[in-house]
Amino acid sequence: MRIKKFFLHTDNIDRDSFVWNMTGSMIMAFQSVIMLMILTRILGLYEAGLFTIAYANANLFLTIGKYGMRNFQVSDVTGQFSFHEYRLSRAVTTIVMLLVAVIYVIYVGDKNQYTLEKSLIIIWMCIFKAVDAFEDVYHGLYQRSGRLDVAGKLLTVRLGLTLIIFGAGLFVLKDLLLSLVISTVATAILFALFIKWSYGEFVQVREERKPFISVRHLLQICFPLFLGSFLAFYIGNAPKYAIDSILNDELQACYGFIAMPVFVIGLLNSFIFNPMIYKMSVMWNEGKRKQFVKKLSVQVLIVAGITATCIVGAYFLGVPVLSFLYNTDLAQYKAELLILLLGGGFLALSGLLTTMITIIRCQKRLMAGYVIVAVLAYVLSEKAVERYSIMGAAMLYLLLMAALCAVFMGMFIDGVIRKGKTNEKEG
């Protein structure tokens, strides 16, 4: 079969892994941007607002589905757990994800007086994202088998076709809910077909099926990874939840539009920084502390430079470009856009610091940082938005990202000092 051959064949695994993984990741990162661009042109601001909060909620619950397990699975080179156990655990977390989503919609829908349409859109968006959650465990298997190129191709093609189906559904039906239902069914079918064509190439022998107690142990081990990713996503989207509670869906859409460029800073920074992670890990393990800190300082300056460039560009071009992309006049939100971009710089810096804290093996402390800032977000979110509307949401985002940076910077400095003293005593 030609399609199967396309997914599995490669002349250069390293090259194709980089290209296809980057392509799939880019489509995933800009999926909501593309869907919103189509949505605002065919329907309007109200539907865009519904989509924005539904997508934010679905991605929050997606952290339950994925459970932060992908990197643990890929790095399990000794085979501590079998793929059967990873897959069974993912089935459990995906089911929990959907149950939590339904309970949340029932509770918040009653509190915020959701319409039936809005509640159904959020639930179906969570089902839509549940496919991503379950697919991820197969992609982890392929990556661990040295074939990230296969995972990248599967993700790219499925997401690309799903976006086309979603856009066509909106164009023909002029209905967000029906288009989302059709897209969800379509993406589930594509997932099933693609896994059927690829899975057999990676599991040649029947695995030993261990008791469910092994799955429970796996979930216990990965719980800190899940909680960290869940809290991080909640903190980043706290302004959206406050807007959903206090303001209307039209303003939710406008906030979503001006918040889109925030993630560009982190994306650009990751392209520059990711290739350096291994080298910096070696530096630290070899005791080259000064070189390590110097490299980090350079990266901090790069983040600052990227952030400053994006802010300057947004000052002159941000509003016209975003207004064109989303077919909405956003001139009154120029200040909020610039504030959010500054927050995006702090977001990129906090991501850099979490990686550095992991390299120096102080990652257990990260949970405390996320909990502190999550509590701050919970306490301040609705107050800020109720008093200052969209400006309050933007200032809140900046405050939360700056707080994360401050907490993680303190943890990093303390960790470097402690590790240095420990090494001196051992020496």
mmCIF file of N, CA, C and O in Angstrom, residues 66 82 98 180 196 213 227 239 244 296 299 344 374 376 397:
data_model
loop_
_atom_site.group_PDB
_atom_site.id
_atom_site.type_symbol
_atom_site.label_atom_id
_atom_site.label_comp_id
_atom_site.label_asym_id
_atom_site.label_seq_id
_atom_site.Cartn_x
_atom_site.Cartn_y
_atom_site.Cartn_z
ATOM 1 N N LYS A 66 -2.549 13.045 28.612
ATOM 2 C CA LYS A 66 -1.153 12.700 28.310
ATOM 3 C C LYS A 66 -0.355 12.372 29.568
ATOM 4 O O LYS A 66 0.640 11.647 29.511
ATOM 5 N N SER A 82 6.329 -2.242 29.880
ATOM 6 C CA SER A 82 6.060 -2.670 28.509
ATOM 7 C C SER A 82 5.133 -1.677 27.820
ATOM 8 O O SER A 82 4.465 -0.865 28.486
ATOM 9 N N LEU A 98 -11.825 12.670 30.026
ATOM 10 C CA LEU A 98 -13.178 12.933 29.527
ATOM 11 C C LEU A 98 -14.188 13.044 30.672
ATOM 12 O O LEU A 98 -15.090 13.883 30.625
ATOM 13 N N LEU A 180 -17.421 20.636 14.400
ATOM 14 C CA LEU A 180 -16.521 20.048 15.380
ATOM 15 C C LEU A 180 -16.799 18.560 15.556
ATOM 16 O O LEU A 180 -15.873 17.752 15.666
ATOM 17 N N LYS A 196 -3.168 1.419 12.512
ATOM 18 C CA LYS A 196 -3.289 0.075 11.953
ATOM 19 C C LYS A 196 -2.186 -0.177 10.931
ATOM 20 O O LYS A 196 -1.614 -1.268 10.864
ATOM 21 N N ILE A 213 -1.422 -3.814 38.684
ATOM 22 C CA ILE A 213 -0.629 -3.138 39.694
ATOM 23 C C ILE A 213 0.578 -2.429 39.080
ATOM 24 O O ILE A 213 1.034 -1.386 39.572
ATOM 25 N N LEU A 227 1.256 16.567 37.246
ATOM 26 C CA LEU A 227 0.821 17.713 38.045
ATOM 27 C C LEU A 227 1.537 18.994 37.613
ATOM 28 O O LEU A 227 0.926 20.066 37.544
ATOM 29 N N PRO A 239 -6.110 33.758 32.891
ATOM 30 C CA PRO A 239 -6.881 34.920 32.418
ATOM 31 C C PRO A 239 -8.097 34.523 31.572
ATOM 32 O O PRO A 239 -9.153 35.166 31.668
ATOM 33 N N ASP A 244 -13.996 34.054 31.005
ATOM 34 C CA ASP A 244 -15.180 33.215 30.816
ATOM 35 C C ASP A 244 -16.176 33.400 31.953
ATOM 36 O O ASP A 244 -17.395 33.374 31.748
ATOM 37 N N LEU A 296 24.205 29.842 29.806
ATOM 38 C CA LEU A 296 22.854 30.197 30.215
ATOM 39 C C LEU A 296 22.625 31.699 30.080
ATOM 40 O O LEU A 296 21.571 32.134 29.614
ATOM 41 N N GLN A 299 21.927 32.587 26.604
ATOM 42 C CA GLN A 299 20.574 32.202 26.214
ATOM 43 C C GLN A 299 19.539 33.164 26.778
ATOM 44 O O GLN A 299 18.545 33.478 26.108
ATOM 45 N N GLY A 344 5.090 36.893 27.451
ATOM 46 C CA GLY A 344 5.600 35.778 26.658
ATOM 47 C C GLY A 344 7.104 35.614 26.806
ATOM 48 O O GLY A 344 7.620 34.490 26.786
ATOM 49 N N ALA A 374 0.206 28.972 41.001
ATOM 50 C CA ALA A 374 -1.170 28.548 40.710
ATOM 51 C C ALA A 374 -2.138 29.121 41.755
ATOM 52 O O ALA A 374 -3.244 29.560 41.425
ATOM 53 N N LEU A 376 -1.614 31.856 43.445
ATOM 54 C CA LEU A 376 -1.667 33.283 43.129
ATOM 55 C C LEU A 376 -2.648 33.547 41.990
ATOM 56 O O LEU A 376 -3.444 34.498 42.039
ATOM 57 N N TYR A 397 -1.579 38.040 33.335
ATOM 58 C CA TYR A 397 -0.692 37.102 32.641
ATOM 59 C C TYR A 397 0.775 37.495 32.849
ATOM 60 O O TYR A 397 1.619 36.649 33.163
#
